[in-house]
CSV table of C-alpha atoms in Angstrom, one decimal:
chain,number,residue,atom,x,y,z
A,240,UNK,CA,-1.7,-12.3,11.2
A,241,UNK,CA,-1.6,-12.6,7.5
A,242,UNK,CA,-0.4,-10.1,4.8
A,243,UNK,CA,-3.6,-8.1,5.0
A,244,UNK,CA,-6.4,-7.4,5.7
A,245,UNK,CA,-5.7,-7.5,9.4
A,246,UNK,CA,-7.8,-6.7,12.4
A,247,UNK,CA,-8.9,-3.1,12.3
A,248,UNK,CA,-8.2,-0.9,15.3
A,249,UNK,CA,-11.3,-0.8,17.5
A,250,UNK,CA,-11.1,3.0,17.6
A,251,UNK,CA,-11.4,3.0,13.8
A,252,UNK,CA,-14.5,0.7,14.0
A,253,UNK,CA,-16.1,3.0,16.6
A,254,UNK,CA,-15.5,6.0,14.3
A,255,UNK,CA,-17.2,4.1,11.5
A,256,UNK,CA,-20.3,3.6,13.6
A,257,UNK,CA,-21.2,7.3,13.5
A,258,UNK,CA,-24.4,8.4,11.7
A,259,UNK,CA,-24.3,9.5,8.1
A,260,UNK,CA,-24.5,13.2,7.2
A,261,UNK,CA,-25.2,14.8,3.8
A,262,UNK,CA,-22.3,15.1,1.5
A,263,UNK,CA,-22.5,18.9,1.5
A,264,UNK,CA,-23.3,19.3,5.2
A,265,UNK,CA,-20.7,21.7,6.7
A,266,UNK,CA,-19.5,18.9,9.1
A,267,UNK,CA,-19.0,16.6,6.1
A,268,UNK,CA,-16.9,19.1,4.1
A,269,UNK,CA,-15.0,19.8,7.3
A,270,UNK,CA,-14.2,16.1,7.8
A,271,UNK,CA,-13.0,16.0,4.2
A,272,UNK,CA,-10.7,18.9,4.7
A,273,UNK,CA,-9.4,17.4,8.0
A,274,UNK,CA,-8.8,14.1,6.3
A,275,UNK,CA,-6.8,15.8,3.5
A,276,UNK,CA,-4.6,17.6,6.1
A,277,UNK,CA,-4.1,14.4,8.1
A,278,UNK,CA,-2.9,12.3,5.1
A,279,UNK,CA,-0.4,15.0,4.2
A,280,UNK,CA,1.2,14.1,7.5
A,281,UNK,CA,0.9,10.3,6.8
A,282,UNK,CA,2.4,10.6,3.3
A,283,UNK,CA,4.9,13.3,4.4
A,284,UNK,CA,3.9,15.8,1.7
A,285,UNK,CA,2.6,19.3,1.2
A,286,UNK,CA,0.6,18.3,-1.9
A,287,UNK,CA,-2.7,20.1,-2.0
A,288,UNK,CA,-4.3,17.2,-3.8
A,289,UNK,CA,-4.1,14.7,-1.0
A,290,UNK,CA,-7.4,12.9,-0.7
A,291,UNK,CA,-9.4,9.6,-0.7
A,292,UNK,CA,-10.4,7.5,-3.7
A,293,UNK,CA,-13.7,5.7,-2.8
A,294,UNK,CA,-12.9,2.0,-3.3
A,295,UNK,CA,-10.3,-0.5,-2.2
A,296,UNK,CA,-6.5,0.1,-2.8
A,297,UNK,CA,-6.9,-1.2,-6.3
A,298,UNK,CA,-9.3,1.7,-7.0
A,299,UNK,CA,-6.6,4.1,-6.0
A,300,UNK,CA,-4.1,2.5,-8.4
A,301,UNK,CA,-6.6,2.6,-11.2
A,302,UNK,CA,-7.6,6.2,-10.6
A,303,UNK,CA,-3.9,7.3,-10.6
A,304,UNK,CA,-3.0,5.3,-13.8
A,305,UNK,CA,-6.1,6.0,-15.8
A,306,UNK,CA,-5.9,9.7,-15.0
A,307,UNK,CA,-2.1,10.0,-15.7
A,308,UNK,CA,-1.9,7.9,-18.8
A,309,UNK,CA,-3.1,9.1,-22.2
A,310,UNK,CA,-3.5,6.3,-24.8
A,311,UNK,CA,-0.1,5.7,-26.4
A,312,UNK,CA,2.0,7.0,-23.5
A,313,UNK,CA,5.0,4.9,-22.8
A,314,UNK,CA,5.0,3.5,-19.2
A,315,UNK,CA,7.8,1.6,-17.5
A,316,UNK,CA,6.8,-1.0,-14.9
A,317,UNK,CA,9.6,-2.8,-13.1
A,318,UNK,CA,8.2,-6.1,-11.7
A,319,UNK,CA,9.5,-7.9,-8.7
A,320,UNK,CA,6.2,-9.6,-7.5
A,321,UNK,CA,2.6,-10.1,-8.1
A,322,UNK,CA,1.5,-6.5,-7.8
A,323,UNK,CA,3.9,-5.2,-10.4
A,324,UNK,CA,2.0,-7.4,-12.8
A,325,UNK,CA,-1.2,-5.6,-11.6
A,326,UNK,CA,0.3,-2.2,-12.5
A,327,UNK,CA,1.2,-3.5,-15.9
A,328,UNK,CA,-2.3,-4.8,-16.5
A,329,UNK,CA,-4.0,-1.6,-15.5
A,330,UNK,CA,-1.6,0.6,-17.5
A,331,UNK,CA,-2.2,-1.6,-20.6
A,332,UNK,CA,-6.0,-1.3,-20.1
A,333,UNK,CA,-5.5,2.5,-20.0
A,334,UNK,CA,-4.0,2.3,-23.4
A,335,UNK,CA,-0.3,2.7,-22.5
A,336,UNK,CA,2.6,1.3,-24.4
A,337,UNK,CA,3.9,-0.7,-21.5
A,338,UNK,CA,7.6,-1.7,-21.1
A,339,UNK,CA,8.5,-4.1,-18.3
A,340,UNK,CA,11.6,-5.2,-16.6
A,341,UNK,CA,11.4,-8.3,-14.4
A,342,UNK,CA,13.7,-9.8,-11.7
A,343,UNK,CA,13.4,-12.8,-9.5
A,344,UNK,CA,10.8,-12.7,-6.8
A,345,UNK,CA,12.3,-11.9,-3.4
A,346,UNK,CA,14.9,-9.4,-4.9
A,347,UNK,CA,14.7,-5.7,-5.7
A,348,UNK,CA,16.0,-3.4,-8.5
A,349,UNK,CA,19.1,-1.2,-8.1
A,350,UNK,CA,18.8,2.5,-9.0
A,351,UNK,CA,21.2,1.9,-11.9
A,352,UNK,CA,18.9,-0.8,-13.3
A,353,UNK,CA,15.9,1.5,-13.2
A,354,UNK,CA,17.8,4.4,-14.8
A,355,UNK,CA,19.1,2.1,-17.5
A,356,UNK,CA,15.6,0.9,-18.3
A,357,UNK,CA,14.4,4.6,-18.4
A,358,UNK,CA,17.2,5.4,-20.9
A,359,UNK,CA,16.2,2.4,-23.0
A,360,UNK,CA,12.4,2.9,-23.0
A,361,UNK,CA,12.0,6.8,-22.6
A,362,UNK,CA,8.7,6.5,-20.6
A,363,UNK,CA,6.4,9.3,-19.7
A,364,UNK,CA,5.7,7.5,-16.4
A,365,UNK,CA,7.5,5.1,-14.1
A,366,UNK,CA,5.1,2.9,-12.1
A,367,UNK,CA,6.5,0.7,-9.4
A,368,UNK,CA,5.3,-1.0,-6.2
A,369,UNK,CA,7.0,0.1,-3.0
A,370,UNK,CA,6.4,-3.0,-0.8
A,371,UNK,CA,5.0,-6.1,-2.5
A,372,UNK,CA,3.4,-8.4,0.0
A,373,UNK,CA,3.6,-11.4,-2.4
A,374,UNK,CA,7.4,-11.4,-1.9
A,375,UNK,CA,7.6,-9.4,1.4
A,376,UNK,CA,10.4,-7.2,0.1
A,377,UNK,CA,10.4,-3.4,-0.4
A,378,UNK,CA,11.9,-1.7,-3.4
A,379,UNK,CA,14.1,1.3,-2.3
A,380,UNK,CA,12.7,4.5,-3.8
A,381,UNK,CA,14.8,7.2,-2.3
A,382,UNK,CA,17.1,7.6,-5.3
A,383,UNK,CA,14.5,7.1,-8.0
A,384,UNK,CA,12.9,10.5,-7.8
A,385,UNK,CA,16.1,12.3,-8.8
A,386,UNK,CA,16.5,9.8,-11.7
A,387,UNK,CA,13.0,10.5,-12.9
A,388,UNK,CA,13.4,14.2,-12.6
A,389,UNK,CA,16.6,14.1,-14.7
A,390,UNK,CA,14.8,12.2,-17.5
A,391,UNK,CA,11.5,14.1,-17.3
A,392,UNK,CA,9.5,11.1,-16.1
A,393,UNK,CA,6.5,11.1,-13.8
A,394,UNK,CA,7.0,8.9,-10.8
A,395,UNK,CA,4.2,6.8,-9.3
A,396,UNK,CA,4.2,4.2,-6.6
A,397,UNK,CA,1.7,1.9,-4.8
A,398,UNK,CA,2.4,1.9,-1.0
A,399,UNK,CA,-0.7,-0.1,0.0
A,400,UNK,CA,1.4,-2.8,1.8
A,401,UNK,CA,4.1,-0.5,3.2
A,402,UNK,CA,2.8,2.9,4.2
A,403,UNK,CA,3.0,3.5,8.0
A,404,UNK,CA,5.0,0.4,8.6
A,405,UNK,CA,8.1,1.4,6.6
A,406,UNK,CA,9.9,4.7,6.1
A,407,UNK,CA,8.2,6.6,3.3
A,408,UNK,CA,8.6,10.3,2.3
A,409,UNK,CA,6.6,11.4,-0.7
A,410,UNK,CA,8.1,14.8,-1.1
A,411,UNK,CA,11.7,14.1,-0.1
A,412,UNK,CA,11.8,11.1,-2.5
A,413,UNK,CA,10.3,13.1,-5.4
A,414,UNK,CA,7.1,11.2,-5.9
A,415,UNK,CA,4.5,12.6,-8.3
A,416,UNK,CA,1.6,10.2,-7.4
A,417,UNK,CA,1.1,7.8,-4.5
A,418,UNK,CA,-1.8,5.5,-3.6
A,419,UNK,CA,-2.5,3.3,-0.6
A,420,UNK,CA,-5.1,1.4,1.3
A,421,UNK,CA,-6.3,1.1,4.9
A,422,UNK,CA,-6.2,-2.6,5.5
A,423,UNK,CA,-2.6,-3.1,6.3
A,424,UNK,CA,-0.3,-0.9,8.4
A,425,UNK,CA,-2.9,1.9,8.6
A,426,UNK,CA,-5.1,-0.4,10.8
A,427,UNK,CA,-8.5,0.0,9.0
A,428,UNK,CA,-10.8,-1.9,6.8
A,429,UNK,CA,-10.4,-2.3,3.0
A,430,UNK,CA,-12.6,0.2,1.1
A,431,UNK,CA,-10.8,3.5,0.9
A,432,UNK,CA,-7.7,4.5,-1.0
A,433,UNK,CA,-5.7,7.5,0.3
A,434,UNK,CA,-3.7,9.2,-2.4
A,435,UNK,CA,-1.5,12.2,-3.1
A,436,UNK,CA,-0.5,14.0,-6.3
A,437,UNK,CA,2.3,16.5,-6.9
A,438,UNK,CA,1.6,19.8,-8.7
A,439,UNK,CA,3.3,18.3,-11.8
A,440,UNK,CA,0.9,15.3,-11.8
A,441,UNK,CA,-2.1,17.6,-11.2
A,442,UNK,CA,-1.1,19.6,-14.3
A,443,UNK,CA,-1.0,16.5,-16.4
A,444,UNK,CA,-4.3,15.3,-15.1
A,445,UNK,CA,-6.1,18.6,-15.4
A,446,UNK,CA,-4.9,19.0,-19.0
A,447,UNK,CA,-7.3,16.1,-19.7
A,448,UNK,CA,-10.2,17.6,-17.7
A,449,UNK,CA,-13.7,17.2,-19.2
A,450,UNK,CA,-16.7,17.9,-17.0
A,451,UNK,CA,-19.6,15.6,-17.6
A,452,UNK,CA,-22.6,17.1,-19.3
A,453,UNK,CA,-25.1,16.7,-16.4
A,454,UNK,CA,-23.1,18.9,-14.1
A,455,UNK,CA,-21.3,21.1,-16.6
A,456,UNK,CA,-21.5,24.9,-16.3
A,457,UNK,CA,-20.7,27.6,-18.8
A,458,UNK,CA,-17.0,27.8,-19.3
A,459,UNK,CA,-16.3,24.3,-17.9
A,460,UNK,CA,-13.7,22.2,-19.7
A,461,UNK,CA,-14.8,19.8,-22.4
A,462,UNK,CA,-12.0,17.6,-23.8
A,463,UNK,CA,-12.0,15.6,-27.0
A,464,UNK,CA,-9.8,13.0,-25.3
A,465,UNK,CA,-11.0,12.8,-21.7
A,466,UNK,CA,-9.7,10.5,-19.0
A,467,UNK,CA,-11.1,7.1,-19.8
A,468,UNK,CA,-13.1,6.6,-16.7
A,469,UNK,CA,-15.8,8.7,-15.2
A,470,UNK,CA,-15.7,7.3,-11.6
A,471,UNK,CA,-11.9,7.4,-11.5
A,472,UNK,CA,-11.5,10.8,-13.3
A,473,UNK,CA,-9.2,12.6,-10.9
A,474,UNK,CA,-9.6,15.9,-12.6
A,475,UNK,CA,-13.3,15.9,-11.4
A,476,UNK,CA,-12.5,14.2,-8.1
A,477,UNK,CA,-10.0,17.1,-7.3
A,478,UNK,CA,-12.9,19.5,-7.8
A,479,UNK,CA,-15.1,17.4,-5.6
A,480,UNK,CA,-12.7,17.5,-2.8
A,481,UNK,CA,-11.7,21.2,-3.4
A,482,UNK,CA,-13.5,24.5,-2.9
A,483,UNK,CA,-15.6,24.0,-6.0
A,484,UNK,CA,-17.3,20.9,-4.4
A,485,UNK,CA,-18.2,19.5,-7.8
A,486,UNK,CA,-21.1,17.0,-7.5
A,487,UNK,CA,-19.1,14.1,-8.9
A,488,UNK,CA,-20.2,11.2,-6.7
A,489,UNK,CA,-21.5,10.6,-3.2
A,490,UNK,CA,-18.6,10.3,-0.8
A,491,UNK,CA,-18.5,7.0,1.1
A,492,UNK,CA,-19.2,8.6,4.4
A,493,UNK,CA,-18.6,5.7,6.7
A,494,UNK,CA,-15.3,4.9,5.0
A,495,UNK,CA,-14.3,8.6,5.3
A,496,UNK,CA,-14.9,8.3,9.0
A,497,UNK,CA,-12.6,5.2,9.2
A,498,UNK,CA,-9.9,6.6,6.9
A,499,UNK,CA,-9.9,9.9,8.9
A,500,UNK,CA,-9.5,8.0,12.2
A,501,UNK,CA,-6.7,5.8,10.7
A,502,UNK,CA,-4.7,8.9,9.8
A,503,UNK,CA,-5.5,10.7,13.1
A,504,UNK,CA,-4.2,7.8,15.1
A,505,UNK,CA,-1.0,7.6,13.1
A,506,UNK,CA,-0.3,11.3,13.2
A,507,UNK,CA,-1.0,11.3,16.9
A,508,UNK,CA,1.4,8.4,17.4
A,509,UNK,CA,4.0,10.0,15.1
A,510,UNK,CA,4.9,8.5,11.7
A,511,UNK,CA,8.4,7.7,12.7
A,512,UNK,CA,7.2,6.1,16.0
A,513,UNK,CA,4.7,4.0,14.0
A,514,UNK,CA,7.4,2.8,11.6
A,515,UNK,CA,9.6,1.9,14.6
A,516,UNK,CA,6.7,-0.1,16.2
A,517,UNK,CA,6.4,-2.1,13.0
A,518,UNK,CA,10.1,-2.6,12.8
A,519,UNK,CA,10.3,-3.9,16.4
A,520,UNK,CA,7.5,-6.3,16.2
A,521,UNK,CA,8.5,-7.4,12.7
A,522,UNK,CA,12.0,-8.1,13.9
A,523,UNK,CA,10.6,-10.2,16.8
A,524,UNK,CA,8.5,-12.2,14.4
A,525,UNK,CA,11.4,-12.7,12.1
A,526,UNK,CA,13.7,-13.9,14.9
A,527,UNK,CA,10.9,-16.1,16.2
A,528,UNK,CA,10.3,-18.0,13.0
A,529,UNK,CA,14.0,-18.4,12.6
A,530,UNK,CA,14.2,-19.6,16.2
A,531,UNK,CA,11.6,-22.3,15.4
A,532,UNK,CA,14.0,-23.5,12.7
A,533,UNK,CA,12.0,-22.2,9.7
A,534,UNK,CA,13.8,-20.9,6.6
A,535,UNK,CA,13.0,-17.3,5.6
A,536,UNK,CA,12.3,-16.4,1.9
A,537,UNK,CA,13.7,-13.3,0.1
A,538,UNK,CA,16.3,-10.7,0.5
A,539,UNK,CA,16.3,-9.9,4.2
A,540,UNK,CA,18.2,-6.6,3.7
A,541,UNK,CA,15.1,-5.3,1.9
A,542,UNK,CA,12.4,-7.1,3.8
A,543,UNK,CA,9.4,-5.0,4.8
A,544,UNK,CA,9.0,-4.5,8.5
A,545,UNK,CA,5.5,-5.7,8.6
A,546,UNK,CA,5.5,-9.2,6.9
A,547,UNK,CA,7.8,-12.2,6.7
A,548,UNK,CA,7.6,-15.2,4.3
A,549,UNK,CA,8.8,-18.6,5.5
A,550,UNK,CA,9.2,-21.8,3.5
A,551,UNK,CA,6.7,-24.5,4.4
A,552,UNK,CA,8.7,-27.4,5.9
A,553,UNK,CA,9.1,-30.6,3.9
A,554,UNK,CA,6.4,-33.1,4.5
A,555,UNK,CA,4.0,-30.5,5.9
A,556,UNK,CA,0.7,-29.5,4.1
A,557,UNK,CA,0.6,-25.8,4.1
A,558,UNK,CA,-3.1,-25.3,4.0
A,559,UNK,CA,-3.7,-27.9,6.7
A,560,UNK,CA,-1.4,-26.0,9.1
A,561,UNK,CA,-3.2,-22.7,8.2
A,562,UNK,CA,-6.5,-24.4,8.8
A,563,UNK,CA,-5.5,-25.7,12.2
A,564,UNK,CA,-4.1,-22.4,13.3
A,565,UNK,CA,-7.4,-20.7,12.3
A,566,UNK,CA,-9.8,-23.3,13.7
A,567,UNK,CA,-7.9,-24.0,17.0
A,568,UNK,CA,-6.3,-20.7,17.8
A,569,UNK,CA,-8.3,-18.2,15.8
A,570,UNK,CA,-5.1,-17.0,14.0
A,571,UNK,CA,-4.9,-16.5,10.3
A,572,UNK,CA,-1.7,-16.5,8.3
A,573,UNK,CA,-1.4,-16.3,4.5
A,574,UNK,CA,-0.1,-18.2,1.5
A,575,UNK,CA,1.3,-16.5,-1.6
A,576,UNK,CA,0.9,-16.3,-5.3
A,577,UNK,CA,2.4,-17.4,-8.6
A,578,UNK,CA,5.8,-19.1,-8.2
A,579,UNK,CA,5.6,-19.0,-4.4
A,580,UNK,CA,2.1,-20.5,-4.1
A,581,UNK,CA,2.3,-23.5,-1.9
A,582,UNK,CA,5.9,-22.9,-1.1
A,583,UNK,CA,5.7,-20.2,1.6
A,584,UNK,CA,3.5,-18.9,4.4
A,585,UNK,CA,3.3,-15.1,4.9
A,586,UNK,CA,3.0,-13.8,8.4
A,587,UNK,CA,2.1,-10.2,9.1
A,588,UNK,CA,2.7,-7.9,12.0
A,589,UNK,CA,0.9,-4.8,10.9
A,590,UNK,CA,-1.5,-2.1,12.0
A,591,UNK,CA,-3.4,-2.9,15.2
A,592,UNK,CA,-1.7,-6.3,15.2
A,593,UNK,CA,1.8,-5.0,15.4
A,594,UNK,CA,1.9,-5.8,19.1
A,595,UNK,CA,4.0,-8.0,21.5
A,596,UNK,CA,1.1,-10.2,22.5
A,597,UNK,CA,0.1,-11.0,19.0
A,598,UNK,CA,3.7,-11.9,18.0
A,599,UNK,CA,4.2,-14.2,21.0
A,600,UNK,CA,0.8,-15.9,20.7
A,601,UNK,CA,1.3,-16.5,17.0
A,602,UNK,CA,4.7,-18.1,17.5
A,603,UNK,CA,3.5,-20.3,20.4
A,604,UNK,CA,0.5,-21.5,18.4
A,605,UNK,CA,2.6,-22.1,15.3
A,606,UNK,CA,5.0,-24.2,17.2
A,607,UNK,CA,2.3,-26.5,18.5
A,608,UNK,CA,0.6,-26.9,15.1
A,609,UNK,CA,3.9,-27.6,13.4
A,610,UNK,CA,4.6,-30.3,16.0
A,611,UNK,CA,1.3,-31.9,15.4
A,612,UNK,CA,2.0,-31.8,11.6
A,613,UNK,CA,5.2,-33.8,12.2
A,614,UNK,CA,7.6,-30.9,11.5
A,615,UNK,CA,10.9,-30.7,13.4
A,616,UNK,CA,10.9,-27.4,15.4
A,617,UNK,CA,13.0,-26.0,18.2
A,618,UNK,CA,11.0,-26.3,21.4
A,619,UNK,CA,10.4,-22.8,22.8
A,620,UNK,CA,12.7,-21.4,20.1
A,621,UNK,CA,10.2,-19.1,18.6
A,622,UNK,CA,8.9,-17.3,21.7
A,623,UNK,CA,12.4,-17.3,23.2
A,624,UNK,CA,14.0,-15.6,20.2
A,625,UNK,CA,11.2,-13.0,20.1
A,626,UNK,CA,11.7,-12.3,23.8
A,627,UNK,CA,15.4,-11.7,23.2
A,628,UNK,CA,14.5,-9.0,20.6
A,629,UNK,CA,12.1,-7.3,23.0
A,630,UNK,CA,14.7,-7.5,25.8
A,631,UNK,CA,17.4,-6.0,23.6
A,632,UNK,CA,15.0,-3.2,22.6
A,633,UNK,CA,14.1,-2.5,26.3
A,634,UNK,CA,17.8,-2.3,27.2
A,635,UNK,CA,18.8,-0.1,24.3
């Protein structure tokens, strides 16, 4: 019950137990096409280039940034938590001239602040995290696409922590590039990074296309300044997933099976229904920790549905409580990073674990462990407050 990874859906694990097939077997290419179609539904996009990057969610981030950024490009990175710093680091390694704006962890930027920073820095690309699990808040994106369009700026976001648990609409919000991971609200294991790219982003990426010598055919593009990664070169990866079936790398077959099943389950449930499920169980967890008397960190107006951060009570050793929860109850919760390390716990309700029984069990166990640690908690307050949320929802 931490901020991710969480327990994978058993149906995803079963899908991943299927036997391997060759990467150009008709069934394999059919799975790839089906997966692309399913993730268009997950991202809420019509982008043709909607596919998987083989690797963890960070692989998706790196593929997007290294493929979109030419050395010397100006990139704006608004930072409100740990993973904004990651975007900055990757963009710098890609050779960008990176400009940052930082605000206090636990808060978010206003659209006016973002637009002002764009006016000041004149970037080619805006790179921003949607939901940052280090702070548990989600940056509103719905107005940023129009701002980027007015200023001729490409718009990228990392939705690893937020996708499927919080409202997200790639096309309606004007996104040019989006990357995610399976291990949070999508209910799968880490190791595959779903991604989608707008026609405008594809044009920028393909302008740098350079097919490697060993698979190059007559007339193939050769660029004097190619994308600075072979493995994460999206111009070749697009051709691998597309009709050309360029022999770029061997698709991670088992992860493809898992990623496909994650998307199939969500599309079958309905994306709006999945978001509401996360909202309900996240609201119950929030009410429960408050019912125990714990103080919640961050701007609650912009809190993600799927994770809550609570201050560790005075006199309590945070790691000791986490250890007892894990050893005695088999429940894992998280710490945080940077200025929040040792100050808060992060408790997730996401993916397969966004359920009533997991919420109630976690709250009941946390109460007992906190009592043993000498913390003053409200007896029955956690489970009782969560029950009230569920009763209100049932009566709505």
